[in-house]
PDB file of C-alpha atoms in Angstrom:
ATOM      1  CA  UNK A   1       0.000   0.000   0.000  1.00 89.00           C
ATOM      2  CA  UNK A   2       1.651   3.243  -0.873  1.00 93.00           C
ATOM      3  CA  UNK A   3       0.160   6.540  -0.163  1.00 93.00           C
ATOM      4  CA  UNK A   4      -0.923   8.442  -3.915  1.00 94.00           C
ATOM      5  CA  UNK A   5      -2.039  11.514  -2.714  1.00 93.00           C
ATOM      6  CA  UNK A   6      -3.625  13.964   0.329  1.00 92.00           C
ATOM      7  CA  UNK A   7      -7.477  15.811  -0.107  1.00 91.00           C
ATOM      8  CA  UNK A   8      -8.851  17.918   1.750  1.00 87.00           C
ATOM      9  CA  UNK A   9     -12.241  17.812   0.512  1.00 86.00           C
ATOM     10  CA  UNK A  10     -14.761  14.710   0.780  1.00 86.00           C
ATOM     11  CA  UNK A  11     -16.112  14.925  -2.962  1.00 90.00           C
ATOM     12  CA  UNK A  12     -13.187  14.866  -4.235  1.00 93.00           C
ATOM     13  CA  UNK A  13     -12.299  11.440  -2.569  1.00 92.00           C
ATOM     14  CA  UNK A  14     -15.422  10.115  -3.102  1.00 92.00           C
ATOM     15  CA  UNK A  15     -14.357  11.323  -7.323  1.00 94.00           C
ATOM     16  CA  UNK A  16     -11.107   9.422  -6.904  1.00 95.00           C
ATOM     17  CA  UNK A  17     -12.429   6.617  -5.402  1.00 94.00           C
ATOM     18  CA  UNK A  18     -14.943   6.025  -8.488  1.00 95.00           C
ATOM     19  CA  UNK A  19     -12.552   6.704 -10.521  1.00 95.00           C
ATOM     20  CA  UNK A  20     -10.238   4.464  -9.322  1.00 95.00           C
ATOM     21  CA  UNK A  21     -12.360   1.529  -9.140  1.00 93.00           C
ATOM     22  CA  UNK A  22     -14.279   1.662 -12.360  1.00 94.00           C
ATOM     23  CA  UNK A  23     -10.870   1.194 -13.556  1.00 95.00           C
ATOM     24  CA  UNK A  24      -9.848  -1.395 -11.765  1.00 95.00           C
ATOM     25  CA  UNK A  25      -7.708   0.006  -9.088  1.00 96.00           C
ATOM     26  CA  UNK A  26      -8.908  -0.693  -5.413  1.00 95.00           C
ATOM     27  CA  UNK A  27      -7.680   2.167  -3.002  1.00 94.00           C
ATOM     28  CA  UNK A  28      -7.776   2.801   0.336  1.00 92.00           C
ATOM     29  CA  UNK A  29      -8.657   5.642   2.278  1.00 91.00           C
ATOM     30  CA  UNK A  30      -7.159   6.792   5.041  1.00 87.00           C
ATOM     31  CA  UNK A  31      -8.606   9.512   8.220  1.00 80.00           C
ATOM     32  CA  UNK A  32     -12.142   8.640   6.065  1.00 71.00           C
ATOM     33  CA  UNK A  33     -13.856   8.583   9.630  1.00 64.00           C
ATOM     34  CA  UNK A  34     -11.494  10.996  11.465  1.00 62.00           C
ATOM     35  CA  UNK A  35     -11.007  13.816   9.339  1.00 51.00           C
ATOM     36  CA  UNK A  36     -14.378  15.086   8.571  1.00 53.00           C
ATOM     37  CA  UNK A  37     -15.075  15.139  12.196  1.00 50.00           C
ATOM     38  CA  UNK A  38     -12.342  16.868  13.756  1.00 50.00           C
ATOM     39  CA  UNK A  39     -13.464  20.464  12.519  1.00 49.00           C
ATOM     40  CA  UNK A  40     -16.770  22.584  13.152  1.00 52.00           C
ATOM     41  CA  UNK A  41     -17.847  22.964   9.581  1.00 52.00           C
ATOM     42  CA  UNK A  42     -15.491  21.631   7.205  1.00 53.00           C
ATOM     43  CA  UNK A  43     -12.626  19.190   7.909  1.00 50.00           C
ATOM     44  CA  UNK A  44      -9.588  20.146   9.617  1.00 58.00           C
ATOM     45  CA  UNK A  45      -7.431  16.608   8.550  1.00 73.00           C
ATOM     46  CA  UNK A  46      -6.734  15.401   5.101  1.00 85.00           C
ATOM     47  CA  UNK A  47      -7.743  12.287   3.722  1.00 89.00           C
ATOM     48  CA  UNK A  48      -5.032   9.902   2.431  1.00 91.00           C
ATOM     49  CA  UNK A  49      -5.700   8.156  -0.899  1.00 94.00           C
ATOM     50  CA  UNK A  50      -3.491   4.828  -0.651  1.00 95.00           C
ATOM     51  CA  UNK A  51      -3.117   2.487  -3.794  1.00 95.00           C
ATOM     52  CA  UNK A  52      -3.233  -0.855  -2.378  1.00 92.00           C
ATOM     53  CA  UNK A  53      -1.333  -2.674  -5.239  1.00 92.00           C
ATOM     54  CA  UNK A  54       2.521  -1.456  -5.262  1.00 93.00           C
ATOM     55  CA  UNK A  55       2.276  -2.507  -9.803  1.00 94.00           C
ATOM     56  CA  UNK A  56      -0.566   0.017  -9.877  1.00 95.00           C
ATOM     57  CA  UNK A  57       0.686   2.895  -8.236  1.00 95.00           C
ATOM     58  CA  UNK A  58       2.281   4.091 -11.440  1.00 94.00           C
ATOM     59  CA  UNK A  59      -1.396   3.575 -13.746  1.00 94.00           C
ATOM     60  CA  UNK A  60      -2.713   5.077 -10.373  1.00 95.00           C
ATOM     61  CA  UNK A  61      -0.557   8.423 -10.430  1.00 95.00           C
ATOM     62  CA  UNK A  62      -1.247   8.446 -14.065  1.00 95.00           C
ATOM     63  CA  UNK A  63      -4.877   8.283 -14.417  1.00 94.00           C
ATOM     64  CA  UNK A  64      -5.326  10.770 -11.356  1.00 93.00           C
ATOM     65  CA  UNK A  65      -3.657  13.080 -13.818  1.00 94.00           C
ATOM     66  CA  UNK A  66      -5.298  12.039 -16.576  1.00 94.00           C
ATOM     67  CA  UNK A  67      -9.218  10.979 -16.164  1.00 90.00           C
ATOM     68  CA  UNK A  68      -9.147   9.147 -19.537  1.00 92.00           C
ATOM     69  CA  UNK A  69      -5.482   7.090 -19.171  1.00 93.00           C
ATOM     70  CA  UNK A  70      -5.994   3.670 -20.299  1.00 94.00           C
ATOM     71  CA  UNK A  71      -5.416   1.362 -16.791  1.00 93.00           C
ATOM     72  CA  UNK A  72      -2.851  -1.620 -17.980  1.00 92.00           C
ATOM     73  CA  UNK A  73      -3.063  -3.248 -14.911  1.00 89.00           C
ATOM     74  CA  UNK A  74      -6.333  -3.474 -13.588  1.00 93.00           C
ATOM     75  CA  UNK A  75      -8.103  -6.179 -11.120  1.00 91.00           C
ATOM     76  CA  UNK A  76     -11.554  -7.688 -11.153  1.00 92.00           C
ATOM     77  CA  UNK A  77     -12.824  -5.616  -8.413  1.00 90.00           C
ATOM     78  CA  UNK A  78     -15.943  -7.704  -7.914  1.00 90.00           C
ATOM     79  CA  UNK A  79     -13.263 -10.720  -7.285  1.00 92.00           C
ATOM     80  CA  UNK A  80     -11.555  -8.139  -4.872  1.00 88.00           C
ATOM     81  CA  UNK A  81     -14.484  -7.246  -2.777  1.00 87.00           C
ATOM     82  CA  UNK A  82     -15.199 -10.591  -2.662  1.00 89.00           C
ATOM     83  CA  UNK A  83     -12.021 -11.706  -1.254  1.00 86.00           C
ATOM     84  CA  UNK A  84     -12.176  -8.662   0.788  1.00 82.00           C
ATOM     85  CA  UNK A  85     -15.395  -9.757   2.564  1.00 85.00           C
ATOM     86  CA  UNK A  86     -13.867 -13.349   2.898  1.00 81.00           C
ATOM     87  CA  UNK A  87     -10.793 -11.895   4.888  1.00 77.00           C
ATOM     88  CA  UNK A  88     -13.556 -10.036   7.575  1.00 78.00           C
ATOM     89  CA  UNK A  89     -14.257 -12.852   9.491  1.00 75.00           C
ATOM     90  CA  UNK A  90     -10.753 -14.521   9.887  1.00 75.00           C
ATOM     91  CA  UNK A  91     -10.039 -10.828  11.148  1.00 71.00           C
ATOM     92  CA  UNK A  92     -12.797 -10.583  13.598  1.00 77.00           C
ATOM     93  CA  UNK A  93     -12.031 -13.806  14.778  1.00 79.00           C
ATOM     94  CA  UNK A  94      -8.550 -12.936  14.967  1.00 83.00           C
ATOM     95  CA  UNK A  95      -9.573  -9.497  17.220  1.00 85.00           C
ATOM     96  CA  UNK A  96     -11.699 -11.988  19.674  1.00 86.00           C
ATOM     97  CA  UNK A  97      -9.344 -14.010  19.792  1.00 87.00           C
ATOM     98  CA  UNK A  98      -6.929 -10.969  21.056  1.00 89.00           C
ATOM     99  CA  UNK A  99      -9.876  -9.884  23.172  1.00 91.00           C
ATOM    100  CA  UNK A 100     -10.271 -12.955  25.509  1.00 91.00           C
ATOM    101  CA  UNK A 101      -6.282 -13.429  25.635  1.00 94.00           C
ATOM    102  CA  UNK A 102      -6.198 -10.157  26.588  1.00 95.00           C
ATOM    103  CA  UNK A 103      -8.905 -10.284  29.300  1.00 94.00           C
ATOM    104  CA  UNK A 104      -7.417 -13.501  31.091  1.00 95.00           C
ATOM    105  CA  UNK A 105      -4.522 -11.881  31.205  1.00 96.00           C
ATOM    106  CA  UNK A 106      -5.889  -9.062  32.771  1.00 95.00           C
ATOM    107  CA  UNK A 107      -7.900 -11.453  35.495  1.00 95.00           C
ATOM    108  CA  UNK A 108      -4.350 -13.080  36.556  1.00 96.00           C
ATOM    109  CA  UNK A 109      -2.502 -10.134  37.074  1.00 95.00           C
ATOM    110  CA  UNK A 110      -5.825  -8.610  39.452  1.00 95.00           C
ATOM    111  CA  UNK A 111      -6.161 -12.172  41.060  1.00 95.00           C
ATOM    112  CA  UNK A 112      -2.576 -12.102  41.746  1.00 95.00           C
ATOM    113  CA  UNK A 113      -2.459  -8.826  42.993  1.00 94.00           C
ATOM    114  CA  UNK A 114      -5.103  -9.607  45.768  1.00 94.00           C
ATOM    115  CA  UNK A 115      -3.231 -12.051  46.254  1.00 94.00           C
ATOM    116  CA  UNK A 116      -0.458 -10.107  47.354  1.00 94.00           C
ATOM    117  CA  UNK A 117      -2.350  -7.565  48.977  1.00 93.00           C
ATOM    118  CA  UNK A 118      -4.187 -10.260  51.341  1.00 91.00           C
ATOM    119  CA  UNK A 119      -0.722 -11.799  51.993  1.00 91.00           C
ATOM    120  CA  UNK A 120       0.701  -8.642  52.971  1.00 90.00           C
ATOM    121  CA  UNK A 121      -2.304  -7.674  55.495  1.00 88.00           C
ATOM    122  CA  UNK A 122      -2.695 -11.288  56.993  1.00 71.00           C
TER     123      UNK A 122
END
């Protein structure tokens, strides 16, 4: 994933994302949730436009310069969102997983500190 370019305004990324994908190039978009929130009426943050393929950055750089370049590589992104949404569970299931070692950790170290503390007072 390498970072394209920086916006500061919303329609614009939501132009470069269409564009991007309609042309096969999936992208990413980074401070999406963050940066539209962190000012009173218009964001304060940027939004980061991330090509997730390193052998598209350069059709990627390209066709943001040019609306009409010709994409040589592109991906099926049906196939990609697809695969996408076939990754989301091994993730969540990866974050639970995290979750409960996380919490029994968390349990020992209180159990064993009143532990200590009733040792030390009896």
């Amino acid at each position: 994933m390498k970072l394209l370019t920086e916006v500061m305004d919303l329609n614009e990324v939501n132009h470069i994302r269409f564009l991007f994908e309609t042309n096969g190039i999936p992208v990413f978009i980074g401070n999406e949730d963050s940066a539209r929130n962190m000012g009173l009426m218009l964001p304060s943050g940027k939004y980061g436009v991330f090509v997730l393929y390193e052998e598209q950055f350069h059709d990627a750089k390209r066709l943001l310069e040019d609306g009409n370049h010709i994409v040589e590589h592109k991906i099926d992104m049906d196939a990609h969102r697809r695969h996408m949404e076939l990754l989301k569970p091994k993730a969540e299931n990866q974050i639970f997983k995290a979750v409960l070692i996380i919490g029994a950790i968390a349990v020992i170290f209180f159990m064993a500190f009143v532990w200590i503390v009733k040792a030390i007072e009896g």
